[in-house]
PDB file of C-alpha atoms in Angstrom:
ATOM      1  CA  MET A   1      12.076  -5.005 -10.713  1.00 57.00           C
ATOM      2  CA  LEU A   2      13.156  -1.735 -12.799  1.00 62.00           C
ATOM      3  CA  ALA A   3      10.241  -2.330 -14.902  1.00 72.00           C
ATOM      4  CA  ASP A   4       7.732  -4.181 -11.913  1.00 84.00           C
ATOM      5  CA  ILE A   5       8.620   0.118  -9.973  1.00 88.00           C
ATOM      6  CA  ARG A   6       8.243   2.311 -13.177  1.00 87.00           C
ATOM      7  CA  ASN A   7       5.217   0.894 -13.337  1.00 88.00           C
ATOM      8  CA  ALA A   8       3.889   0.756 -10.422  1.00 91.00           C
ATOM      9  CA  ILE A   9       5.405   4.746 -10.269  1.00 93.00           C
ATOM     10  CA  LEU A  10       2.781   5.355 -12.860  1.00 92.00           C
ATOM     11  CA  GLU A  11       0.005   3.636 -11.850  1.00 92.00           C
ATOM     12  CA  MET A  12      -0.173   5.205  -8.145  1.00 94.00           C
ATOM     13  CA  VAL A  13      -0.056   8.804 -10.315  1.00 94.00           C
ATOM     14  CA  GLN A  14      -2.888   7.567 -12.229  1.00 92.00           C
ATOM     15  CA  ASN A  15      -4.744   6.485  -9.298  1.00 92.00           C
ATOM     16  CA  SER A  16      -3.991   9.228  -7.115  1.00 92.00           C
ATOM     17  CA  GLN A  17      -7.135  10.820  -6.560  1.00 93.00           C
ATOM     18  CA  LYS A  18      -5.784  13.944  -7.487  1.00 94.00           C
ATOM     19  CA  PRO A  19      -6.236  15.051 -11.037  1.00 94.00           C
ATOM     20  CA  ILE A  20      -2.155  13.968 -12.637  1.00 93.00           C
ATOM     21  CA  LYS A  21      -1.670  17.546 -13.298  1.00 94.00           C
ATOM     22  CA  VAL A  22      -2.006  18.615  -8.995  1.00 95.00           C
ATOM     23  CA  VAL A  23      -0.129  15.908  -8.385  1.00 95.00           C
ATOM     24  CA  ALA A  24       2.236  17.368 -11.532  1.00 95.00           C
ATOM     25  CA  ASP A  25       1.766  20.964  -9.977  1.00 95.00           C
ATOM     26  CA  GLU A  26       2.916  20.338  -6.532  1.00 95.00           C
ATOM     27  CA  LEU A  27       5.439  18.588  -8.338  1.00 95.00           C
ATOM     28  CA  GLY A  28       7.426  21.984 -10.039  1.00 95.00           C
ATOM     29  CA  LYS A  29       6.835  20.254 -12.436  1.00 93.00           C
ATOM     30  CA  PRO A  30       4.516  20.688 -15.999  1.00 94.00           C
ATOM     31  CA  ASP A  31       1.828  17.985 -16.442  1.00 92.00           C
ATOM     32  CA  SER A  32       3.256  17.362 -20.163  1.00 93.00           C
ATOM     33  CA  THR A  33       7.057  16.340 -18.407  1.00 93.00           C
ATOM     34  CA  LEU A  34       5.075  14.127 -15.501  1.00 93.00           C
ATOM     35  CA  MET A  35       4.182  12.434 -17.556  1.00 92.00           C
ATOM     36  CA  ARG A  36       7.154  12.093 -20.161  1.00 92.00           C
ATOM     37  CA  GLU A  37       9.323  10.676 -17.505  1.00 92.00           C
ATOM     38  CA  LEU A  38       6.924   7.939 -16.255  1.00 91.00           C
ATOM     39  CA  ASP A  39       5.786   6.601 -19.675  1.00 89.00           C
ATOM     40  CA  PRO A  40       8.169   4.107 -20.230  1.00 82.00           C
ATOM     41  CA  GLU A  41       8.065   3.719 -24.038  1.00 83.00           C
ATOM     42  CA  ASP A  42      10.080   6.870 -23.685  1.00 84.00           C
ATOM     43  CA  ARG A  43      13.577   6.050 -22.781  1.00 82.00           C
ATOM     44  CA  ARG A  44      14.795   9.480 -23.062  1.00 86.00           C
ATOM     45  CA  ALA A  45      13.021  10.989 -20.227  1.00 82.00           C
ATOM     46  CA  LYS A  46      12.987   9.812 -16.824  1.00 84.00           C
ATOM     47  CA  LEU A  47      12.207  10.573 -13.683  1.00 85.00           C
ATOM     48  CA  GLY A  48      14.765  10.697 -11.156  1.00 88.00           C
ATOM     49  CA  VAL A  49      14.871   8.840  -7.969  1.00 90.00           C
ATOM     50  CA  GLU A  50      15.481  12.211  -6.194  1.00 93.00           C
ATOM     51  CA  MET A  51      11.476  12.466  -6.866  1.00 93.00           C
ATOM     52  CA  LEU A  52      10.331   9.814  -5.099  1.00 94.00           C
ATOM     53  CA  LEU A  53       9.564  11.064  -2.101  1.00 94.00           C
ATOM     54  CA  PRO A  54       7.598  13.858  -3.202  1.00 95.00           C
ATOM     55  CA  ILE A  55       6.048  11.918  -5.497  1.00 96.00           C
ATOM     56  CA  MET A  56       4.466   9.427  -3.856  1.00 95.00           C
ATOM     57  CA  GLN A  57       4.041  12.236  -0.764  1.00 94.00           C
ATOM     58  CA  ALA A  58       1.919  14.442  -3.420  1.00 95.00           C
ATOM     59  CA  CYS A  59      -0.294  10.596  -4.335  1.00 95.00           C
ATOM     60  CA  ASN A  60      -0.490   9.929  -0.654  1.00 92.00           C
ATOM     61  CA  SER A  61       0.347   6.562  -1.777  1.00 92.00           C
ATOM     62  CA  THR A  62       3.504   4.100  -0.339  1.00 91.00           C
ATOM     63  CA  THR A  63       2.989   1.491  -3.658  1.00 91.00           C
ATOM     64  CA  PRO A  64       6.210   2.322  -5.114  1.00 93.00           C
ATOM     65  CA  LEU A  65       8.186   1.689  -1.674  1.00 91.00           C
ATOM     66  CA  ARG A  66       6.035  -1.855  -1.157  1.00 89.00           C
ATOM     67  CA  VAL A  67       7.265  -3.335  -4.408  1.00 91.00           C
ATOM     68  CA  LEU A  68      10.805  -2.687  -3.545  1.00 92.00           C
ATOM     69  CA  ALA A  69       9.884  -3.817   0.496  1.00 90.00           C
ATOM     70  CA  GLU A  70       8.223  -6.984  -1.471  1.00 89.00           C
ATOM     71  CA  ALA A  71      10.980  -7.406  -3.936  1.00 89.00           C
ATOM     72  CA  MET A  72      13.954  -7.600  -1.620  1.00 91.00           C
ATOM     73  CA  GLY A  73      12.184 -10.405   0.909  1.00 89.00           C
ATOM     74  CA  TYR A  74      10.333  -7.238   3.197  1.00 88.00           C
ATOM     75  CA  ARG A  75       7.191  -6.119   4.181  1.00 80.00           C
ATOM     76  CA  LEU A  76       5.349  -2.322   4.789  1.00 82.00           C
ATOM     77  CA  VAL A  77       3.978  -2.148   7.847  1.00 78.00           C
ATOM     78  CA  SER A  78       2.117   1.453   9.238  1.00 77.00           C
ATOM     79  CA  ASN A  79       2.809   2.257  12.611  1.00 73.00           C
ATOM     80  CA  ARG A  80       0.500   5.394  11.869  1.00 76.00           C
ATOM     81  CA  ASP A  81      -2.717   4.183  13.522  1.00 82.00           C
ATOM     82  CA  ILE A  82      -1.246   2.852  16.230  1.00 88.00           C
ATOM     83  CA  LYS A  83      -2.389   3.856  19.954  1.00 89.00           C
ATOM     84  CA  PRO A  84      -1.612   1.802  22.945  1.00 92.00           C
ATOM     85  CA  ASP A  85      -4.494   1.216  24.845  1.00 92.00           C
ATOM     86  CA  LYS A  86      -3.009   0.491  28.290  1.00 93.00           C
ATOM     87  CA  PRO A  87      -2.445   4.201  30.340  1.00 93.00           C
ATOM     88  CA  THR A  88       1.050   3.299  31.571  1.00 94.00           C
ATOM     89  CA  PHE A  89       3.963   1.236  29.761  1.00 94.00           C
ATOM     90  CA  HIS A  90       4.235  -0.908  32.739  1.00 95.00           C
ATOM     91  CA  GLU A  91       0.848  -2.490  31.775  1.00 95.00           C
ATOM     92  CA  GLU A  92       1.215  -2.241  28.075  1.00 95.00           C
ATOM     93  CA  LEU A  93       3.927  -3.475  28.522  1.00 95.00           C
ATOM     94  CA  LEU A  94       2.689  -7.006  30.804  1.00 96.00           C
ATOM     95  CA  ASP A  95      -0.270  -6.764  28.104  1.00 95.00           C
ATOM     96  CA  THR A  96       2.665  -7.580  25.430  1.00 97.00           C
ATOM     97  CA  TYR A  97       4.197 -10.463  27.961  1.00 97.00           C
ATOM     98  CA  GLN A  98       0.787 -12.608  27.502  1.00 97.00           C
ATOM     99  CA  ALA A  99       0.735 -12.111  24.000  1.00 97.00           C
ATOM    100  CA  LEU A 100       4.075 -13.562  23.717  1.00 97.00           C
ATOM    101  CA  VAL A 101       3.237 -16.294  26.223  1.00 98.00           C
ATOM    102  CA  GLU A 102      -0.428 -17.575  24.308  1.00 97.00           C
ATOM    103  CA  TYR A 103       1.946 -17.525  21.285  1.00 97.00           C
ATOM    104  CA  HIS A 104       4.387 -19.533  22.207  1.00 98.00           C
ATOM    105  CA  ARG A 105       1.930 -21.745  23.605  1.00 98.00           C
ATOM    106  CA  ALA A 106      -0.680 -22.143  20.635  1.00 97.00           C
ATOM    107  CA  MET A 107       2.830 -22.994  18.828  1.00 97.00           C
ATOM    108  CA  LEU A 108       4.451 -25.290  21.577  1.00 98.00           C
ATOM    109  CA  GLU A 109       0.867 -27.060  21.924  1.00 97.00           C
ATOM    110  CA  GLY A 110       0.679 -27.942  17.835  1.00 97.00           C
ATOM    111  CA  LEU A 111      -1.905 -25.453  17.006  1.00 95.00           C
ATOM    112  CA  PRO A 112      -3.442 -24.988  13.932  1.00 94.00           C
ATOM    113  CA  LEU A 113      -1.804 -22.286  11.901  1.00 94.00           C
ATOM    114  CA  GLU A 114      -4.224 -20.221  11.642  1.00 93.00           C
ATOM    115  CA  VAL A 115      -4.591 -19.752  15.126  1.00 94.00           C
ATOM    116  CA  VAL A 116      -0.698 -19.247  15.757  1.00 95.00           C
ATOM    117  CA  GLY A 117      -0.896 -16.856  13.189  1.00 93.00           C
ATOM    118  CA  ARG A 118      -4.232 -14.541  14.499  1.00 93.00           C
ATOM    119  CA  ARG A 119      -1.636 -15.005  17.707  1.00 96.00           C
ATOM    120  CA  ARG A 120       1.369 -13.993  15.914  1.00 94.00           C
ATOM    121  CA  GLU A 121      -0.724 -10.626  14.778  1.00 91.00           C
ATOM    122  CA  VAL A 122      -1.730 -10.119  17.831  1.00 95.00           C
ATOM    123  CA  LEU A 123       1.565  -9.993  19.613  1.00 96.00           C
ATOM    124  CA  ILE A 124       3.165  -8.044  16.247  1.00 92.00           C
ATOM    125  CA  ARG A 125       0.300  -5.291  17.372  1.00 92.00           C
ATOM    126  CA  GLN A 126       1.054  -5.670  21.289  1.00 95.00           C
ATOM    127  CA  LEU A 127       4.797  -4.561  20.566  1.00 93.00           C
ATOM    128  CA  LYS A 128       3.863  -1.359  17.909  1.00 91.00           C
ATOM    129  CA  GLU A 129       1.586  -0.345  21.263  1.00 93.00           C
ATOM    130  CA  ASP A 130       4.578  -0.558  23.298  1.00 93.00           C
ATOM    131  CA  PHE A 131       6.997   0.921  21.404  1.00 89.00           C
ATOM    132  CA  VAL A 132       4.783   3.734  20.718  1.00 88.00           C
ATOM    133  CA  PHE A 133       3.718   4.787  24.078  1.00 90.00           C
ATOM    134  CA  TYR A 134       7.947   4.408  24.593  1.00 90.00           C
ATOM    135  CA  ALA A 135       8.506   6.969  21.392  1.00 86.00           C
ATOM    136  CA  SER A 136       5.669   9.435  23.614  1.00 85.00           C
ATOM    137  CA  GLU A 137       7.713   8.637  27.094  1.00 85.00           C
ATOM    138  CA  THR A 138      11.115   9.231  25.389  1.00 83.00           C
ATOM    139  CA  GLY A 139       9.556  12.784  23.465  1.00 77.00           C
ATOM    140  CA  MET A 140       9.703  10.818  20.042  1.00 71.00           C
ATOM    141  CA  ALA A 141       6.335   9.973  19.828  1.00 60.00           C
ATOM    142  CA  GLU A 142       6.467  12.725  16.228  1.00 60.00           C
ATOM    143  CA  GLU A 143       9.480  11.238  14.773  1.00 59.00           C
ATOM    144  CA  ALA A 144       7.730   7.881  14.839  1.00 56.00           C
ATOM    145  CA  ALA A 145       4.404   8.275  13.400  1.00 56.00           C
ATOM    146  CA  ALA A 146       5.598  10.826  10.845  1.00 52.00           C
ATOM    147  CA  GLY A 147       8.455   8.041   9.464  1.00 51.00           C
ATOM    148  CA  GLY A 148       4.868   6.155   9.693  1.00 51.00           C
ATOM    149  CA  VAL A 149       6.071   3.117   7.847  1.00 46.00           C
ATOM    150  CA  VAL A 150       8.500   1.028   8.427  1.00 47.00           C
ATOM    151  CA  VAL A 151       9.759  -1.957   6.743  1.00 44.00           C
ATOM    152  CA  ALA A 152       9.554  -5.103   9.080  1.00 48.00           C
ATOM    153  CA  ASP A 153      12.101  -8.141   8.579  1.00 48.00           C
ATOM    154  CA  ARG A 154      11.867 -10.615   6.520  1.00 47.00           C
ATOM    155  CA  GLY A 155      10.436 -13.186   9.578  1.00 42.00           C
ATOM    156  CA  PHE A 156       7.613 -11.063  10.497  1.00 38.00           C
ATOM    157  CA  ARG A 157       5.099 -12.262   7.473  1.00 36.00           C
TER     158      ARG A 157
END
């Protein structure tokens, strides 16, 4: 696991749209220091855990977070691009209720797993739209969007 997260961070930096020098500058480090800290063979210089979020932000990547979530049996999902598709909260909730009915009906009717899976994804999408609508109604929309990323329960695979 330790090697996996180290490799994920190194690959994230190497595959970033930004040159390593730019990433290092954003972190306030010389690029040679950053590369030493990322080098799995260099046992004397290591990247501190407090740098994980800033380096992910500099690279605009959630790869290390995804590796950690998967190691714990979770998956990473984003709320960043979720927009409610109904004009009122009540209508949004009714959409979700219908999606839940269709999902349960598919299981009760013994439909193929791929059909049940597609209906599950529709239901999850509807639940996310409810959440975003609710957050906007309670004045918490910026927090919901800024967080952008939620680690979903193991049951929603």
